[in-house]
Every structure is written in C-alpha cells, then in structure tokens.
CSV table of C-alpha atoms in Angstrom, one decimal:
chain,number,residue,atom,x,y,z
A,1,MET,CA,151.1,-69.9,42.1
A,2,LYS,CA,153.0,-68.2,39.3
A,3,GLU,CA,151.2,-65.2,37.9
A,4,ILE,CA,152.0,-63.1,34.9
A,5,THR,CA,150.7,-59.8,33.5
A,6,VAL,CA,149.6,-59.2,29.9
A,7,GLU,CA,152.6,-57.0,29.3
A,8,GLU,CA,155.0,-59.7,30.6
A,9,LEU,CA,153.2,-62.2,28.5
A,10,PHE,CA,154.3,-60.4,25.3
A,11,LYS,CA,157.9,-60.6,26.5
A,12,LEU,CA,157.9,-64.4,26.7
A,13,LYS,CA,159.4,-66.2,23.7
A,14,GLU,CA,156.9,-68.5,22.1
A,15,PRO,CA,154.6,-69.0,25.1
A,16,ILE,CA,152.1,-71.9,25.0
A,17,ILE,CA,148.8,-70.1,25.8
A,18,ILE,CA,146.0,-72.3,27.0
A,19,ASP,CA,142.5,-70.7,26.9
A,20,ILE,CA,140.2,-72.7,29.2
A,21,ARG,CA,137.0,-70.7,28.4
A,22,SER,CA,134.1,-72.4,26.8
A,23,PRO,CA,134.2,-72.8,23.0
A,24,ILE,CA,131.6,-70.0,22.4
A,25,GLU,CA,133.8,-67.6,24.4
A,26,PHE,CA,136.9,-68.7,22.6
A,27,ASN,CA,135.3,-68.4,19.1
A,28,ASP,CA,134.1,-64.9,20.0
A,29,GLY,CA,137.6,-63.7,20.5
A,30,SER,CA,141.0,-65.1,21.6
A,31,ILE,CA,144.7,-64.4,21.9
A,32,PRO,CA,146.3,-65.3,18.5
A,33,GLY,CA,147.9,-68.7,18.8
A,34,ALA,CA,146.0,-69.7,21.9
A,35,ILE,CA,144.8,-73.3,22.3
A,36,ASN,CA,141.3,-73.9,23.5
A,37,VAL,CA,141.1,-76.5,26.2
A,38,PRO,CA,137.7,-75.7,27.7
A,39,LEU,CA,136.9,-76.4,31.4
A,40,PHE,CA,133.2,-76.3,30.7
A,41,SER,CA,131.2,-76.9,27.5
A,42,ASP,CA,128.9,-74.1,26.4
A,43,GLU,CA,125.9,-75.8,27.9
A,44,GLU,CA,127.7,-76.4,31.2
A,45,ARG,CA,128.8,-72.8,31.4
A,46,GLN,CA,125.3,-71.6,30.8
A,47,GLU,CA,123.9,-73.9,33.5
A,48,VAL,CA,126.4,-72.8,36.1
A,49,GLY,CA,125.6,-69.1,35.2
A,50,THR,CA,121.9,-69.7,35.6
A,51,ILE,CA,122.4,-71.4,39.0
A,52,TYR,CA,124.6,-68.5,40.2
A,53,LYS,CA,121.9,-66.0,39.2
A,54,HIS,CA,119.1,-67.8,40.8
A,55,GLU,CA,120.6,-69.8,43.7
A,56,GLY,CA,123.8,-68.0,44.5
A,57,GLN,CA,127.6,-68.6,44.4
A,58,ALA,CA,127.8,-71.6,46.7
A,59,ALA,CA,125.3,-73.6,44.6
A,60,ALA,CA,127.0,-72.6,41.4
A,61,LYS,CA,130.4,-73.7,42.7
A,62,TRP,CA,129.0,-77.0,43.7
A,63,LYS,CA,127.6,-77.6,40.2
A,64,ALA,CA,130.9,-76.5,38.6
A,65,MET,CA,132.7,-79.0,40.8
A,66,GLU,CA,130.3,-81.8,39.6
A,67,PHE,CA,131.0,-80.9,36.0
A,68,VAL,CA,134.8,-80.6,36.3
A,69,SER,CA,135.7,-83.4,38.7
A,70,PRO,CA,135.4,-86.3,36.1
A,71,LYS,CA,137.3,-84.3,33.5
A,72,ILE,CA,140.4,-83.5,35.5
A,73,PRO,CA,142.6,-86.4,34.3
A,74,LEU,CA,141.8,-85.8,30.6
A,75,LEU,CA,142.1,-82.0,31.1
A,76,LEU,CA,145.6,-82.3,32.6
A,77,LYS,CA,146.7,-84.8,30.0
A,78,THR,CA,145.5,-82.6,27.2
A,79,ILE,CA,147.3,-79.5,28.5
A,80,LYS,CA,150.5,-81.6,29.1
A,81,SER,CA,150.4,-82.8,25.5
A,82,TYR,CA,150.9,-79.2,24.3
A,83,GLN,CA,153.9,-78.6,26.7
A,84,THR,CA,157.1,-78.2,24.7
A,85,ASN,CA,160.0,-75.8,25.4
A,86,GLY,CA,157.8,-72.7,25.8
A,87,GLU,CA,156.3,-71.4,29.0
A,88,LEU,CA,152.7,-72.6,29.7
A,89,VAL,CA,150.2,-69.8,30.3
A,90,ILE,CA,146.7,-70.5,31.5
A,91,HIS,CA,143.9,-68.0,31.3
A,92,CYS,CA,140.1,-67.7,31.5
A,93,TRP,CA,137.8,-64.6,31.1
A,94,ARG,CA,138.9,-62.5,34.1
A,95,GLY,CA,141.8,-64.5,35.6
A,96,GLY,CA,139.4,-65.8,38.3
A,97,MET,CA,138.3,-69.1,39.6
A,98,ARG,CA,138.6,-71.2,36.4
A,99,SER,CA,142.3,-70.4,35.8
A,100,LYS,CA,143.2,-70.6,39.5
A,101,ALA,CA,141.6,-74.1,39.7
A,102,VAL,CA,143.4,-75.4,36.5
A,103,VAL,CA,146.8,-74.0,37.5
A,104,THR,CA,146.4,-75.6,41.0
A,105,PHE,CA,145.5,-79.0,39.4
A,106,LEU,CA,148.5,-78.7,37.2
A,107,GLU,CA,150.8,-77.9,40.1
A,108,PHE,CA,149.5,-81.0,41.9
A,109,ALA,CA,150.5,-83.0,38.8
A,110,GLY,CA,154.0,-81.5,38.8
A,111,ILE,CA,153.3,-79.2,35.8
A,112,TYR,CA,154.1,-75.6,36.5
A,113,ALA,CA,152.2,-72.9,34.5
A,114,TRP,CA,151.6,-69.2,34.7
A,115,ARG,CA,148.2,-67.8,35.4
A,116,LEU,CA,147.4,-64.7,33.3
A,117,LEU,CA,146.3,-61.9,35.6
A,118,GLY,CA,143.0,-60.4,34.4
A,119,GLY,CA,142.5,-63.1,31.8
A,120,TYR,CA,141.3,-62.4,28.3
A,121,LYS,CA,139.4,-59.3,29.5
A,122,GLU,CA,142.7,-57.6,30.6
A,123,TYR,CA,144.4,-58.8,27.4
A,124,ARG,CA,141.7,-57.0,25.3
A,125,HIS,CA,141.9,-53.9,27.4
A,126,TYR,CA,145.7,-53.9,27.0
A,127,ILE,CA,145.8,-54.2,23.2
A,128,LEU,CA,143.1,-51.6,22.7
A,129,GLU,CA,145.2,-49.1,24.6
A,130,LYS,CA,148.4,-50.1,22.8
A,131,ILE,CA,147.2,-50.2,19.2
A,132,PRO,CA,147.0,-46.4,18.6
A,133,THR,CA,150.6,-45.8,19.8
A,134,SER,CA,151.9,-48.9,17.9
A,135,ILE,CA,151.2,-47.7,14.4
A,136,PRO,CA,154.3,-46.6,12.4
A,137,ASN,CA,154.3,-42.9,11.4
A,138,GLN,CA,154.4,-43.5,7.7
A,139,ALA,CA,152.1,-45.5,5.4
A,140,VAL,CA,152.6,-46.6,1.8
A,141,VAL,CA,149.1,-47.2,0.6
A,142,LEU,CA,148.3,-49.4,-2.4
A,143,HIS,CA,145.4,-48.3,-4.6
A,144,GLY,CA,144.0,-49.7,-7.8
A,145,MET,CA,140.7,-50.8,-9.4
A,146,THR,CA,139.1,-54.0,-8.2
A,147,GLY,CA,140.9,-57.0,-9.6
A,148,VAL,CA,144.5,-55.5,-9.9
A,149,GLY,CA,145.6,-57.9,-7.1
A,150,LYS,CA,146.5,-55.5,-4.3
A,151,THR,CA,146.3,-58.2,-1.7
A,152,GLU,CA,148.5,-60.6,-3.7
A,153,VAL,CA,151.0,-57.8,-4.2
A,154,LEU,CA,151.1,-57.2,-0.4
A,155,LYS,CA,151.7,-60.9,0.2
A,156,ILE,CA,154.6,-61.0,-2.3
A,157,LEU,CA,156.2,-57.9,-0.7
A,158,GLU,CA,155.7,-59.4,2.8
A,159,LYS,CA,157.6,-62.5,1.7
A,160,LYS,CA,160.4,-60.3,0.5
A,161,GLY,CA,160.7,-58.8,4.0
A,162,TYR,CA,158.8,-55.5,3.6
A,163,PRO,CA,156.6,-54.4,6.6
A,164,VAL,CA,153.0,-55.2,5.7
A,165,LEU,CA,149.6,-54.9,7.3
A,166,ASP,CA,147.2,-57.2,5.5
A,167,LEU,CA,143.9,-55.8,6.8
A,168,GLU,CA,141.7,-58.0,4.6
A,169,GLU,CA,143.3,-61.2,6.1
A,170,MET,CA,142.9,-59.7,9.6
A,171,ALA,CA,139.2,-59.1,8.9
A,172,GLY,CA,138.6,-62.4,7.1
A,173,HIS,CA,137.0,-60.4,4.4
A,174,ARG,CA,138.1,-59.1,0.9
A,175,GLY,CA,136.3,-55.7,1.5
A,176,SER,CA,133.6,-56.1,-1.2
A,177,ILE,CA,130.0,-57.3,-1.5
A,178,PHE,CA,131.4,-60.7,-2.4
A,179,GLY,CA,134.2,-60.4,0.1
A,180,THR,CA,133.5,-63.6,2.2
A,181,ILE,CA,133.3,-66.1,-0.7
A,182,GLY,CA,135.5,-69.0,0.3
A,183,LEU,CA,136.4,-67.3,3.6
A,184,GLY,CA,133.5,-68.2,5.9
A,185,ASP,CA,131.6,-65.4,7.7
A,186,GLY,CA,134.5,-63.1,8.3
A,187,HIS,CA,136.1,-62.1,11.7
A,188,ASN,CA,134.4,-60.0,14.3
A,189,GLN,CA,135.9,-56.8,15.8
A,190,LYS,CA,137.6,-58.7,18.7
A,191,ILE,CA,139.4,-61.1,16.4
A,192,PHE,CA,140.4,-58.2,14.0
A,193,ASP,CA,141.8,-56.1,16.9
A,194,SER,CA,143.9,-59.1,18.1
A,195,LEU,CA,145.3,-59.8,14.7
A,196,LEU,CA,145.9,-56.1,14.1
A,197,TYR,CA,147.9,-55.8,17.3
A,198,LYS,CA,149.9,-59.0,16.4
A,199,GLY,CA,150.6,-57.5,13.0
A,200,LEU,CA,151.8,-54.3,14.5
A,201,LEU,CA,154.1,-56.1,16.9
A,202,GLU,CA,155.7,-57.9,13.9
A,203,ILE,CA,156.6,-54.6,12.2
A,204,LYS,CA,157.4,-52.6,15.4
A,205,GLU,CA,160.9,-51.9,14.3
A,206,SER,CA,159.8,-50.3,11.1
A,207,GLU,CA,159.1,-46.6,10.6
A,208,TYR,CA,156.7,-47.3,7.8
A,209,PHE,CA,154.3,-50.0,6.6
A,210,LEU,CA,152.6,-51.1,3.4
A,211,VAL,CA,148.8,-51.4,3.4
A,212,GLU,CA,145.9,-51.6,1.0
A,213,ALA,CA,143.5,-48.7,0.6
A,214,GLU,CA,140.3,-49.9,2.3
A,215,SER,CA,137.2,-48.2,3.5
A,216,LYS,CA,137.1,-47.9,7.3
A,217,ARG,CA,134.8,-50.9,7.6
A,218,ILE,CA,136.1,-54.3,6.3
A,219,GLY,CA,133.3,-56.8,6.6
A,220,LYS,CA,132.4,-56.9,10.3
A,221,ALA,CA,135.5,-55.1,11.5
A,222,VAL,CA,136.2,-51.3,11.7
A,223,GLN,CA,139.7,-49.9,11.5
A,224,PRO,CA,140.8,-47.5,14.3
A,225,GLU,CA,140.7,-43.8,13.6
A,226,GLU,CA,144.5,-43.5,14.2
A,227,LEU,CA,145.2,-46.1,11.5
A,228,MET,CA,142.9,-44.3,9.0
A,229,ASP,CA,144.6,-41.0,9.8
A,230,VAL,CA,148.1,-42.4,9.0
A,231,LYS,CA,146.8,-44.0,5.8
A,232,PHE,CA,145.1,-40.8,4.5
A,233,LYS,CA,148.3,-38.8,5.0
A,234,GLY,CA,150.6,-41.5,3.5
A,235,VAL,CA,152.4,-42.0,0.2
A,236,ASN,CA,150.1,-43.6,-2.4
A,237,ILE,CA,151.0,-46.1,-5.1
A,238,TYR,CA,148.2,-46.6,-7.8
A,239,ILE,CA,148.4,-50.0,-9.6
A,240,HIS,CA,147.0,-49.9,-13.2
A,241,SER,CA,146.1,-53.1,-15.0
A,242,SER,CA,144.0,-53.9,-18.1
A,243,LEU,CA,140.3,-54.8,-17.7
A,244,GLU,CA,141.1,-58.2,-19.4
A,245,GLN,CA,143.8,-59.0,-16.8
A,246,ARG,CA,141.6,-57.8,-13.9
A,247,VAL,CA,138.7,-60.1,-15.0
A,248,LYS,CA,141.1,-63.0,-15.4
A,249,HIS,CA,142.4,-62.4,-11.9
A,250,LEU,CA,138.9,-62.2,-10.3
A,251,VAL,CA,137.7,-65.3,-12.2
A,252,SER,CA,140.7,-67.2,-10.8
A,253,GLU,CA,140.2,-65.9,-7.2
A,254,TYR,CA,136.3,-65.9,-6.9
A,255,VAL,CA,135.1,-68.4,-9.5
A,256,VAL,CA,137.5,-71.3,-10.4
A,257,LYS,CA,138.2,-72.2,-6.8
A,258,TYR,CA,134.6,-72.4,-5.7
A,259,GLU,CA,132.1,-72.7,-8.5
A,260,GLN,CA,131.6,-76.4,-8.0
A,261,GLU,CA,130.7,-76.0,-4.3
A,262,ALA,CA,127.0,-76.5,-3.5
A,263,TRP,CA,126.8,-73.1,-1.7
A,264,TYR,CA,128.5,-71.0,-4.4
A,265,HIS,CA,125.6,-69.9,-6.7
A,266,ASP,CA,123.4,-69.0,-3.7
A,267,LYS,CA,126.2,-66.9,-2.3
A,268,ILE,CA,126.5,-65.1,-5.7
A,269,CYS,CA,122.8,-64.6,-5.8
A,270,LEU,CA,122.8,-62.8,-2.5
A,271,GLY,CA,125.7,-60.6,-3.6
A,272,ILE,CA,123.9,-59.6,-6.8
A,273,GLU,CA,120.7,-58.8,-4.9
A,274,LYS,CA,122.8,-56.2,-2.9
A,275,VAL,CA,124.3,-54.8,-6.1
A,276,LEU,CA,120.9,-54.5,-7.8
A,277,LYS,CA,119.6,-52.3,-4.9
A,278,ARG,CA,122.3,-49.8,-5.9
A,279,VAL,CA,122.0,-50.0,-9.7
A,280,LYS,CA,119.4,-47.8,-11.3
A,281,ASP,CA,120.1,-48.5,-15.0
A,282,VAL,CA,117.5,-50.9,-16.2
A,283,GLU,CA,119.7,-52.4,-19.0
A,284,ILE,CA,122.5,-53.1,-16.6
A,285,ARG,CA,120.2,-54.7,-14.1
A,286,LYS,CA,118.8,-56.9,-16.9
A,287,ARG,CA,122.3,-58.0,-18.1
A,288,LEU,CA,123.3,-58.9,-14.6
A,289,MET,CA,120.3,-61.0,-14.1
A,290,GLU,CA,120.9,-62.8,-17.4
A,291,THR,CA,124.5,-63.6,-16.4
A,292,LEU,CA,123.3,-64.9,-13.1
A,293,HIS,CA,120.7,-67.1,-14.6
A,294,GLU,CA,123.2,-68.5,-17.2
A,295,LYS,CA,125.9,-68.8,-14.5
A,296,ASN,CA,128.1,-66.8,-16.8
A,297,TYR,CA,130.3,-65.5,-14.0
A,298,GLN,CA,133.1,-64.1,-16.3
A,299,GLU,CA,130.6,-61.8,-18.1
A,300,MET,CA,129.1,-60.9,-14.8
A,301,ILE,CA,132.4,-59.8,-13.4
A,302,THR,CA,133.1,-57.7,-16.5
A,303,ILE,CA,129.8,-55.9,-16.1
A,304,LEU,CA,130.3,-55.4,-12.4
A,305,LEU,CA,133.8,-53.9,-12.9
A,306,GLU,CA,132.7,-51.5,-15.7
A,307,GLN,CA,129.4,-50.5,-14.4
A,308,TYR,CA,129.5,-50.8,-10.6
A,309,TYR,CA,133.0,-50.9,-9.0
A,310,ASP,CA,135.1,-48.7,-11.3
A,311,PRO,CA,132.9,-45.7,-11.2
A,312,ARG,CA,132.9,-45.8,-7.4
A,313,TYR,CA,136.7,-46.1,-7.0
A,314,ASP,CA,137.9,-42.6,-8.0
A,315,TYR,CA,135.5,-41.1,-5.4
A,316,ALA,CA,137.1,-43.1,-2.6
A,317,ARG,CA,140.6,-42.0,-3.8
A,318,GLN,CA,139.8,-38.4,-3.0
A,319,GLU,CA,140.1,-39.0,0.8
A,320,TYR,CA,143.9,-39.6,0.5
A,321,GLU,CA,146.0,-36.4,0.9
A,322,GLY,CA,149.5,-37.7,0.0
A,323,GLU,CA,151.3,-37.9,-3.3
A,324,PHE,CA,150.3,-40.6,-5.8
A,325,PHE,CA,152.7,-42.6,-7.9
A,326,ASP,CA,151.4,-44.7,-10.8
A,327,ILE,CA,152.5,-48.3,-11.5
A,328,PHE,CA,151.5,-50.1,-14.8
A,329,ALA,CA,151.6,-53.8,-14.3
A,330,GLU,CA,150.6,-57.0,-16.2
A,331,ASN,CA,150.0,-59.0,-13.0
A,332,PRO,CA,150.6,-59.0,-9.2
A,333,ILE,CA,154.1,-60.3,-9.6
A,334,ASP,CA,155.0,-57.6,-12.0
A,335,ALA,CA,153.3,-55.0,-9.8
A,336,ALA,CA,155.2,-56.1,-6.7
A,337,ALA,CA,158.5,-55.9,-8.5
A,338,LYS,CA,157.8,-52.4,-9.8
A,339,ILE,CA,156.6,-51.3,-6.3
A,340,ALA,CA,159.7,-52.6,-4.7
A,341,ALA,CA,161.8,-50.6,-7.2
A,342,LYS,CA,159.7,-47.5,-6.5
A,343,LEU,CA,160.2,-48.0,-2.7
A,344,ASP,CA,163.9,-48.0,-3.3
A,345,GLU,CA,163.6,-44.5,-4.8
A,346,LEU,CA,161.6,-43.1,-1.8
A,347,SER,CA,164.5,-41.9,0.4
A,348,PHE,CA,162.1,-40.6,3.1
A,349,LEU,CA,161.6,-44.2,4.3
A,350,PRO,CA,164.7,-44.5,6.4
A,351,LEU,CA,164.5,-48.2,7.1
A,352,LEU,CA,163.9,-49.2,3.5
A,353,ALA,CA,167.5,-50.4,3.0
A,354,ALA,CA,167.1,-53.0,5.7
A,355,ASN,CA,164.3,-54.6,3.7
A,356,LYS,CA,166.0,-55.0,0.4
A,357,GLN,CA,166.5,-58.5,-0.9
C-alpha cells in the first residue's frame, strides 16, 4: 500500500485528494480542493460510533461492513471518475481503517492511490505548525473607511500579480455586522486556517504581502497572533474616498445584488438590531428605524457610515505602528492604480520589481 506524509502531499503537483469522511466531517473542515466521496453517510457514521461505544470494536466493524459492502462498486466508480493525470490521494480522519479499506478496494480494481498518513487530523496539525513561520516578514496594510472598496482593491492588485492575502474571502465574511450578506454563514476556524495556509503557500516566494486592516476576529475566524504582529508593524496605505462614492459602492455590494431575495430584509433587521444596542443617540436610533421600515437602504447606509462606522475607524487605526501613506481615489480601480504606483516607490520591498506589469 502506497503511503504519503502531509509534507510529501504538498510537494505533489495537482494531486487529486479524495476525502472519504462523512459529509458532516467534511463540511466542518477539509483540505482545500479535496473532493468528498463519503464512505458512510452522517447517520451511518453515528450508528457505527454508537455500536462501538456500547458493543465494542468487533460489532462496529461488522455493522460498517454491512453499510459499505453494497456501495463498493459505485464508490470505486466515483473515485475513478475523478482520476486524471494527477496522483490520487485518499484520506479519512486519522488515516485509519476507512482509508486503508478504500485504498485496498482501489488496488483490487487496478487503481493505485496514496493513503495519507495521519489523515485530516495530521494535516491540520501540520498547517497549524507551519502557518506562523510561513508569513512573509513585511506587510503592506490597506486602511480606509467602510465602503472605500479595500477588498476590491486587493482583488485588482492580485490579478496584476501582487502578493495578496484576502482574509475576508478566507473567512467567508466581510468583517462587519452585515458581513455575511450574500455569503452564507461564514467559514469556521478550521476552514479559515486551511485557506490561510493555502494563501501563504501561493505567496511563499515573496518577502512582503498586501492585506486589509481587519480586527483580529473576522466573523467566526480568528487571525493568528503572528500575522497580527506583522500587520501592526507593517507599512500602511490609507485610501480616502468621498462619502457619496462610499455609499454608492456599498449599495452596489450589499443592496442591489440581494434586495429582491426573500431573506434580505430579515437579515438587515438582525444587523440593525445589533447596531441599535451600541447606539445611544435617540435621534439616530429613530432615523435608522425609519429607514428600516421604509426599506430605504441607501439612506440607512449613509447614517450608518456617518454615525456608526466612521467614528469607530480612527480608534482602530491607532494599533498600527508603521508609517501611513494617503491615497485619494475615486473608486477601487483608481485606488489600485495609485497603490501600485506607490508600491513602486517603496524600495524597501525587494521583490516588488518582479510583480510589475
């Protein structure tokens, strides 16, 4: 049986990773790019676990065999359908009986695959050890009031070849009270860590990276201390944009795309409830409730920016120790162009020339 370590897995070129854990295990956290071909359903896994606890290993193995036996032909056919030019890698939770059984079935069928030693558990242990030492030494941190389009700026610069860590995308959250609108429930810590390590691997040749100024917690995920330390000591670029442009951008991002969805207004109501708990001014509270009742989302955003988000932003900025450079931009495209020009001036970033377009 061919076996491979997690470290060796990362050296394979475009491996085909087959995660045979149950859907609930897979959805809780997985290796980025892995394909879920579950050996057991969630209910079957639970039943086998219950039998193991109350009747012992032999009874649990027998029940597992009863569940799996009828599935073997379809299971092998499904895995084979994903086989291309890349190496097949099979894993379960701890690299135990489930992955051994599937790799054995595959070998009987003439399909040769690697079994990941230690499974997903070892993968997670490995990336948590590697993340702190994989962070480049220099950060260029993008700041700006809510609505200047920092995330869009990062995406534009990433397409131009600059080294970027998009932490909001990794967290599945925009980092605000309304941060999950249109994005689902956000990613948990396991998924965030996996995507962060993947992102760090993609920029491993760079001595610096571009990142957005975020609080340590983004939705359900928390950034590692080592990453926060590098950000706090980094070079800072502050994007300035008019209130009118910021409102226009936020309406486009948060309202136009979703306001016709059945869930939208309820989601906004929940967000406003959270805001109202922190707003003491009676008049502002009244105005927000009026815009909510009227579904006047544009006016609501204007009030939120002027009375809620903007006053809080300058306080957060004080945590950053490095020098600040100001950029005045009409929109994210304009901001990205000006930031690219500014980066060209920063001679302390030695790999910058390699990223010029």
